[in-house]
Coordinates of C-alpha atoms in Angstrom, one line a residue:
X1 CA 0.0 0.0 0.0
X2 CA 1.3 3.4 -1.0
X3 CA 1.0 6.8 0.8
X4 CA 0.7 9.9 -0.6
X5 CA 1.6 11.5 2.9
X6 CA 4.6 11.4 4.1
X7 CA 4.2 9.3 7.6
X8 CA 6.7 11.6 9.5
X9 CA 5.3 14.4 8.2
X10 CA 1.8 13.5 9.5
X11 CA 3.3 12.7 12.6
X12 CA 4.8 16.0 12.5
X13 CA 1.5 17.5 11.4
X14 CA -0.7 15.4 14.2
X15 CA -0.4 18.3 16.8
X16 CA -2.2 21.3 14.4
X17 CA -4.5 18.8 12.8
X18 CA -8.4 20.3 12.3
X19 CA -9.5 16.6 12.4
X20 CA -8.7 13.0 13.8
X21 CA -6.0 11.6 11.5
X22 CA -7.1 8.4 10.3
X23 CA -5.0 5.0 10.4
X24 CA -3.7 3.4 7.4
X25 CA -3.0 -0.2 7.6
X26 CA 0.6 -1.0 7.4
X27 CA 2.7 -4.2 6.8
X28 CA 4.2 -5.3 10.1
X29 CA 7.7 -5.3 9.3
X30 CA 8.0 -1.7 8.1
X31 CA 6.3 -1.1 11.8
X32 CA 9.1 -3.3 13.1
X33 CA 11.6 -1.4 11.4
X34 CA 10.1 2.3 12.3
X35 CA 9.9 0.8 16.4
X36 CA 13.7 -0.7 15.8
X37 CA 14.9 2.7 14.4
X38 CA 12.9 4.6 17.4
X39 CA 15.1 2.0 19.9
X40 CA 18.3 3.5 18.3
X41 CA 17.5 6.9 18.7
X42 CA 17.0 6.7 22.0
X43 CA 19.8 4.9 22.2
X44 CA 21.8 7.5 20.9
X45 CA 20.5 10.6 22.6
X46 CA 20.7 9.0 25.6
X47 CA 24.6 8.6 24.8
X48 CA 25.3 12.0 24.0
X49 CA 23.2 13.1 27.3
X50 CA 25.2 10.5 29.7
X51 CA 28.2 12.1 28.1
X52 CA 27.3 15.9 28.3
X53 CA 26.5 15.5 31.9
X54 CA 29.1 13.6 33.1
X55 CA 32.3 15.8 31.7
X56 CA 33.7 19.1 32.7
X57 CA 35.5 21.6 30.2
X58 CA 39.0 20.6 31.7
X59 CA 37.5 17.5 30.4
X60 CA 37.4 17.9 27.1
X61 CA 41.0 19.9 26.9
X62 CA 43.0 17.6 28.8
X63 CA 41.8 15.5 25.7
X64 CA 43.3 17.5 23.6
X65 CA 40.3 19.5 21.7
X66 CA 41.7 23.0 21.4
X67 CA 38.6 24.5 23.0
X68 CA 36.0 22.6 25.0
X69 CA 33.3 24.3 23.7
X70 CA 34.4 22.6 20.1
X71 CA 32.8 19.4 21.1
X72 CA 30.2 20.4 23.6
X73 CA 28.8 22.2 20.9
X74 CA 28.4 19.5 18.6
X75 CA 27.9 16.7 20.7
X76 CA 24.6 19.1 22.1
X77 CA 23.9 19.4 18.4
X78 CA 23.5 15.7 17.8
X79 CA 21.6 14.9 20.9
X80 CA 19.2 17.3 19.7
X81 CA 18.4 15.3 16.4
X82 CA 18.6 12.4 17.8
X83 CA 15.7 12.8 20.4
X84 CA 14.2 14.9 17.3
X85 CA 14.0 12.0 15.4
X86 CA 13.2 9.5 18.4
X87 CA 9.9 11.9 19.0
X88 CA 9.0 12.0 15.4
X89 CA 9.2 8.3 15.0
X90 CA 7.3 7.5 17.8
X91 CA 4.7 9.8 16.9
X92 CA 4.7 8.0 13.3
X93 CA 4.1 4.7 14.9
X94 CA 1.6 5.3 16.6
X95 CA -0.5 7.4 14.1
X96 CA -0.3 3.7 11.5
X97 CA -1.6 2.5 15.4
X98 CA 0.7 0.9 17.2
X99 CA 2.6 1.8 20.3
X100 CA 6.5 2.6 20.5
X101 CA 9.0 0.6 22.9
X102 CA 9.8 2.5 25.5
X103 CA 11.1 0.0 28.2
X104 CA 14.6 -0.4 27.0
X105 CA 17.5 0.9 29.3
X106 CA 20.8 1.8 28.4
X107 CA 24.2 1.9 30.3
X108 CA 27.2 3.9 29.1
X109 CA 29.3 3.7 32.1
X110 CA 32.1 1.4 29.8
X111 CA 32.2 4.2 27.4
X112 CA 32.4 7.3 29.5
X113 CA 35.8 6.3 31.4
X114 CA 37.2 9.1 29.8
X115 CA 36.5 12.0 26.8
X116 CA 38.6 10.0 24.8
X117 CA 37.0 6.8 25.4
X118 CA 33.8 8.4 24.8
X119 CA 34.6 10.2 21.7
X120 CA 35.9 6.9 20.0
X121 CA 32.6 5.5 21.2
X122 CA 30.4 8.3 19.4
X123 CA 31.9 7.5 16.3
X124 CA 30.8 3.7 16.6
X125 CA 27.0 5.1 17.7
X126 CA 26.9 7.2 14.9
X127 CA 28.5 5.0 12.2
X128 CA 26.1 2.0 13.8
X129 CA 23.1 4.8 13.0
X130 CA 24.1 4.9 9.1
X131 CA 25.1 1.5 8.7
X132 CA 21.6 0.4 10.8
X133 CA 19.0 3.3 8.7
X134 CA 21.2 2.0 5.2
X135 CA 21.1 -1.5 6.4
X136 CA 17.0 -1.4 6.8
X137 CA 16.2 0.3 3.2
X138 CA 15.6 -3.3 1.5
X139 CA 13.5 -4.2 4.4
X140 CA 11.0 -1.6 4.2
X141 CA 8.1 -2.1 1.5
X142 CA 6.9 1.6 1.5
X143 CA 8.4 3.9 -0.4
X144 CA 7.4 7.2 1.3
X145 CA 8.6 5.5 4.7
X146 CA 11.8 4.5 2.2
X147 CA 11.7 8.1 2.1
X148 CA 11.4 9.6 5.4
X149 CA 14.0 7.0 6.8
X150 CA 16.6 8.5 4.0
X151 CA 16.1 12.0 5.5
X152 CA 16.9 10.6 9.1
X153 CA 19.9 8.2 7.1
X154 CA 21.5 11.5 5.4
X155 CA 21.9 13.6 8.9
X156 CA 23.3 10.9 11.4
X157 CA 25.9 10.5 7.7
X158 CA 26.6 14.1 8.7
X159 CA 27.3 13.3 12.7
X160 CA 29.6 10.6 11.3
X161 CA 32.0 13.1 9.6
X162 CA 31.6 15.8 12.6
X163 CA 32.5 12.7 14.4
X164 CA 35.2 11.6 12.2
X165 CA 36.8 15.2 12.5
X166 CA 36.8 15.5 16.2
X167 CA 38.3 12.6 17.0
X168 CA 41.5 14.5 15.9
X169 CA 43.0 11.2 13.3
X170 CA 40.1 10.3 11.1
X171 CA 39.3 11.5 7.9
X172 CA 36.3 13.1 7.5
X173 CA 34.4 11.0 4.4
X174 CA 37.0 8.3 4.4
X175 CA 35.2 5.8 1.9
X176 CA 32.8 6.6 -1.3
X177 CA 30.8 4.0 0.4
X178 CA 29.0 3.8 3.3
X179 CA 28.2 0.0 4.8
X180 CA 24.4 -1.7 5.6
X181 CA 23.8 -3.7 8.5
X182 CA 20.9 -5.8 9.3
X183 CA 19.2 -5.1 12.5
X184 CA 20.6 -8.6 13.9
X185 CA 24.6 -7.0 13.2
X186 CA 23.7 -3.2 14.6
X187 CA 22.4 -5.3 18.0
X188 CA 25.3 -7.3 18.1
X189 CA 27.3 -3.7 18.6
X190 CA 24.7 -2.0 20.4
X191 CA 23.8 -4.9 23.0
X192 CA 26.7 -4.8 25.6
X193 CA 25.1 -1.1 26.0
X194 CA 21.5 -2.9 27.4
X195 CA 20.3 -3.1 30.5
X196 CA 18.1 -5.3 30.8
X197 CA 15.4 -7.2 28.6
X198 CA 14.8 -5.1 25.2
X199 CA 12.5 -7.3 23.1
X200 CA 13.0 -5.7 19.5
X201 CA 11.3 -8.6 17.5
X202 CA 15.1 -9.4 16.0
X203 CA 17.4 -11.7 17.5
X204 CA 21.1 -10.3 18.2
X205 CA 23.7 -11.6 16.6
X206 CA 26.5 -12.6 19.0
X207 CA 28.8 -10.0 20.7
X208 CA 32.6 -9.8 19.4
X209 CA 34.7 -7.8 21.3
X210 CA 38.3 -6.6 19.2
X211 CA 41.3 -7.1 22.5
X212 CA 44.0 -4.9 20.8
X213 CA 45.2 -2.5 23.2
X214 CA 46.8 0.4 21.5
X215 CA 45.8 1.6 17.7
X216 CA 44.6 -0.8 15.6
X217 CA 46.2 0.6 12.4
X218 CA 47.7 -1.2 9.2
X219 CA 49.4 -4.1 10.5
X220 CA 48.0 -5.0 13.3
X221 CA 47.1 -8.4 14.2
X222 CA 44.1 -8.7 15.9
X223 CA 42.5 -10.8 18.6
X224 CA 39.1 -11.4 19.5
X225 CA 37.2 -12.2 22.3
X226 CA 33.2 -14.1 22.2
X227 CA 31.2 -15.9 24.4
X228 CA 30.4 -17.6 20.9
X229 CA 34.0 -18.7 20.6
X230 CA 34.6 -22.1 22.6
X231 CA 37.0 -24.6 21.9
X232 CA 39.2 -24.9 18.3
X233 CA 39.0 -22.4 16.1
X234 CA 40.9 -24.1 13.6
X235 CA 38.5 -23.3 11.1
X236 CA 37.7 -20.4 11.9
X237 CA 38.0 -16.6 9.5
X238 CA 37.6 -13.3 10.1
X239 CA 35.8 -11.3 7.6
X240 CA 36.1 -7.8 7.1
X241 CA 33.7 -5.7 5.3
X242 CA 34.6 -2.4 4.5
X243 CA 32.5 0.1 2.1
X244 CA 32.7 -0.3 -1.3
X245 CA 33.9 -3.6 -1.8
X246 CA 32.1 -6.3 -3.2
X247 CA 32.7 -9.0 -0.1
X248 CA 34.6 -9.1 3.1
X249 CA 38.5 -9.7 3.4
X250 CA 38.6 -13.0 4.5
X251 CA 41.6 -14.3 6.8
X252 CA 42.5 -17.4 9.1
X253 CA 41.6 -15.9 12.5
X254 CA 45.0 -16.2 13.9
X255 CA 46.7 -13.4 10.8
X256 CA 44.2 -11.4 11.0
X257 CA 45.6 -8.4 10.0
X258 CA 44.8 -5.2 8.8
X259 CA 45.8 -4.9 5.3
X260 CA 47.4 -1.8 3.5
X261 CA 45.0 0.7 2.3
X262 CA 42.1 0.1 4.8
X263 CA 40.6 3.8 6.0
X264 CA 37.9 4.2 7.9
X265 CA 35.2 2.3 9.4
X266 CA 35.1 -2.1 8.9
X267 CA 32.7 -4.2 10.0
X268 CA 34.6 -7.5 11.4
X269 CA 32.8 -10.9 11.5
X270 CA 34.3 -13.8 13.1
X271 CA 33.1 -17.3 10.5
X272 CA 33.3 -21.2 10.9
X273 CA 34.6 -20.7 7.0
X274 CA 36.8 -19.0 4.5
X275 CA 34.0 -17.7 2.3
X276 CA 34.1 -14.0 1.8
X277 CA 30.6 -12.2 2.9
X278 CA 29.1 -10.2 0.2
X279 CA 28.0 -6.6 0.9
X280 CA 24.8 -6.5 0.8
X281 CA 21.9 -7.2 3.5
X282 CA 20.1 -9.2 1.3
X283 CA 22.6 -11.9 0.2
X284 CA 24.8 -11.8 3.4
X285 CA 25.2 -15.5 4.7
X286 CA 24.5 -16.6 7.9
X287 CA 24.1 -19.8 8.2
X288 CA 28.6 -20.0 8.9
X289 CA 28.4 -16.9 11.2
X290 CA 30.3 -17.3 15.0
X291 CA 30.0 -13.5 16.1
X292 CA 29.6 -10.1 14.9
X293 CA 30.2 -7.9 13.7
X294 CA 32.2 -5.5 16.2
X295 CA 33.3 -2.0 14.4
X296 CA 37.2 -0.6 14.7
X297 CA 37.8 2.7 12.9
X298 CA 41.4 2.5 10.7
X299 CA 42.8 5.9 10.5
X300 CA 45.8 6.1 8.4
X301 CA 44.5 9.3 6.8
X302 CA 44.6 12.0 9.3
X303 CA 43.2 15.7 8.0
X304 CA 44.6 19.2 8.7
X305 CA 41.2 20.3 9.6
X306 CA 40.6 17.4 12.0
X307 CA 43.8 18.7 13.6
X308 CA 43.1 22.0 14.5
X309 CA 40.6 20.6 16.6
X310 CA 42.2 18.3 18.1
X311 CA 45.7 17.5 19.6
X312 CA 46.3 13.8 19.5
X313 CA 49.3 11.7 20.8
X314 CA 50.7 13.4 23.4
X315 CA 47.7 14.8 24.8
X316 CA 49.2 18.6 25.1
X317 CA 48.7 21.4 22.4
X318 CA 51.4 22.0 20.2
X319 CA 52.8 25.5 20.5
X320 CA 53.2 27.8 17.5
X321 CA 55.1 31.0 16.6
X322 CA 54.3 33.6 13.9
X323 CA 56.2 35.7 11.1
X324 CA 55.9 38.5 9.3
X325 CA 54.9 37.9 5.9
X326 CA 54.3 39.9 2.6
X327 CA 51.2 39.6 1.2
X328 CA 52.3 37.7 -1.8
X329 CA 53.7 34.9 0.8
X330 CA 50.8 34.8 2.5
X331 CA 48.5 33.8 -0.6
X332 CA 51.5 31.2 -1.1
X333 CA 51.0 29.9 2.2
X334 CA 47.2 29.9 2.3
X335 CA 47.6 28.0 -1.2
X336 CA 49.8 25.5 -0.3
X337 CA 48.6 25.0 3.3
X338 CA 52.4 24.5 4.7
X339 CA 54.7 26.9 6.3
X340 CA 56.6 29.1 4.7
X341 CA 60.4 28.8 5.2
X342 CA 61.4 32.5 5.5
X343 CA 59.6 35.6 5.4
X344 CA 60.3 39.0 5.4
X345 CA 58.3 42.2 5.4
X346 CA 59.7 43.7 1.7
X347 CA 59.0 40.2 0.1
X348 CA 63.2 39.0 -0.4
X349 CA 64.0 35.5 -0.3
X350 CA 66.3 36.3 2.6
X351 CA 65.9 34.3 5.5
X352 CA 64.3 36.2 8.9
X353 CA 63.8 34.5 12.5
X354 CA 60.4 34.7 14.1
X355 CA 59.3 37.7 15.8
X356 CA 58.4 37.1 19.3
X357 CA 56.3 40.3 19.3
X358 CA 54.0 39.5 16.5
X359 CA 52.3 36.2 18.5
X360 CA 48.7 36.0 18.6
X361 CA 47.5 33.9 20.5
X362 CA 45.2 35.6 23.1
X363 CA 42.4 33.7 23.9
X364 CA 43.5 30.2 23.4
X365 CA 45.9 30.0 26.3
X366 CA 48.6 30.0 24.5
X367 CA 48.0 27.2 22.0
X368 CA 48.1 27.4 18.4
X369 CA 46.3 30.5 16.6
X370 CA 43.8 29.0 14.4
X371 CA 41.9 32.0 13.4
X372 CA 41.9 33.9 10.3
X373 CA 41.0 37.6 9.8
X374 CA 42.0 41.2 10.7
X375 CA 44.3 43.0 13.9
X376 CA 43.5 46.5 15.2
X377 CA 47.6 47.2 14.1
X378 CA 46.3 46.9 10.4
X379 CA 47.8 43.3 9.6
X380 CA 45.7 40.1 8.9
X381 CA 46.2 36.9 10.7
X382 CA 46.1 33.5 8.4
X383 CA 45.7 30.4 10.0
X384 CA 48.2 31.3 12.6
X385 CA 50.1 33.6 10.3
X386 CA 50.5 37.5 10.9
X387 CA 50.6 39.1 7.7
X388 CA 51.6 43.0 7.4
X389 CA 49.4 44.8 5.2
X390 CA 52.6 46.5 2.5

């Protein structure tokens, strides 16, 4: 049965409605996968609100974001949509007449340790989002719900790369291609965050848990640990999916190692065989899977603008000095976003040593000037650079 009303936007519209709006009958399992997707939001928000609570500025610095209010920002940002699109679901599902679950409980207290802990979590809860709403598209017979579950899809894509950015290594759209997961797979990541019973009307897949400690990089070998996993695991593979390839990597589970050219997000599955798992919910087999999948983010692709937001590594800012620069410099500079070697104020190639009197960097206690635009002495500040106006 097709709409011709959007079903979010009714449920939008319910409140300033002249008249009753009447039910339409509706296919069960798009229900189920409008109450799943309702689960997850409040999954999420409830996250991002464990998280704002719990952590102080000093916080979010001592984790090396230049400016606490960086990441508050955002992360206050995100928990916004989310219980946005938790209250707009749950309105949706019950306007086709059915009632939403509400009875699942969530604990976060593995993930909030730390800022850094719980930043590396977000991007797992919002990669988990796009891989669940891209994951459920075949599943859903309607196409207007098709629809209204794209909108939702295309914003938690754009948490992922705020995500991606503030964790200070990632790259912010590191793959042309995003990875589905069926609601069985998103539950096996989102489970060890229940507490309690949460009866979704899918079974969970069981939990893998990745027991690197460190980066998990190109390289690495990993280990795994399962409740599924007893005894030999002779036979066993893992199988990594990663977006845009046809099927998994499949390796014996004792060299399972990150290959060259991984970047990004991958979905690993642990298998009683060597056969690859294609990526697609539709064909994906089952009938061989152990565990999984668990999600590790490979970052071998670190952005300047990621960066600036966040030290990484040592867990202090790095400290800056600026020159004075000719205009012409400056454009070079700005063009070819490195340093320049020498400066001077009449534009010679001669070499000068920084001036200790041109610093800016009031305001950001002393870390790295990130701003770019004018001074009250007439000069212009780029990206950290003071340039006198000649």
């Amino acid at each position: 049965m097709r709409y011709t009303t959007s079903v979010l936007a009714l449920a939008l519209a319910v409140s300033a409605a002249p008249a009753p709006i009447k039910r339409q009958d509706k296919p069960n399992l798009d229900l189920t996968v409008l109450k799943f997707a309702d689960v997850l939001e409040q999954f999420e928000a409830g996250f991002y609100s464990a998280a704002l609570a719990k952590f102080q500025e000093s916080d979010f610095t001592a984790a090396g974001f230049v400016s606490s209010d960086i990441p508050v920002q955002q992360f206050t940002v995100i928990q916004g949509d989310e219980a946005t699109h938790s209250t707009v679901l749950q309105s949706a599902i019950k306007t086709l007449g059915d009632t939403p679950i509400t009875s699942c409980q969530f604990n976060f207290d593995s993930a909030l340790t730390d800022v850094a802990t719980m930043a590396a979590t977000a991007r797992v809860v919002e990669n988990l989002g796009v891989a669940a709403y891209l994951g459920a598209a075949p599943l859903v017979s309607d196409p207007v719900i098709l629809q209204d579950a794209g909108s939702i899809l295309t914003v938690e894509a754009r948490h992922q790369t705020v995500l991606n950015l503030l964790s200070g290594t990632g790259t912010s759209i590191p793959s042309a291609f995003d990875i589905g997961l069926t609601p069985s797979e998103v539950l096996a990541v989102a489970s060890p965050f229940l507490s309690g019973p949460c009866d979704l009307g899918v079974p969970a897949n069981p939990t893998l848990t990745i027991t690197n400690t460190g980066t998990v990089t190109t390289g690495t070998t990993l280990t795994f640990q399962s409740d599924a996993i007893n005894g030999s695991t002779d036979n066993f593979h893992c199988q990594m999916l990663i977006g845009g390839m046809p099927a998994s990597i499949s390796l014996p589970i004792d060299q399972c190692t990150v290959p060259p050219n991984v970047n990004g997000p991958v979905a690993i599955f642990i298998t009683s065989d060597d056969q690859p798992l294609v990526n697609n919910v539709r064909d994906r087999a089952t009938s061989q899977l152990v565990a999984g999948p668990t999600m590790a983010f490979i970052d071998i692709e670190p952005q300047m603008l990621g960066q600036m937001l966040r030290v990484t590594g040592s867990g202090t800012q790095a400290s800056t000095t600026t020159q004075t620069i000719s205009p012409d410099q400056a454009s070079s500079v700005v063009a070819s976003g490195s340093e320049p070697t020498s400066a001077s104020s009449s534009g010679d190639s001669s070499s000068s040593t920084p001036d200790a009197g041109s610093v800016n960097n009031s305001g950001n206690g002393g870390g790295p000037v990130l701003t770019t635009g004018p001074n009250k002495d007439g000069s212009l500040t780029v990206n950290g650079w003071n340039v006198t106006q000649v």
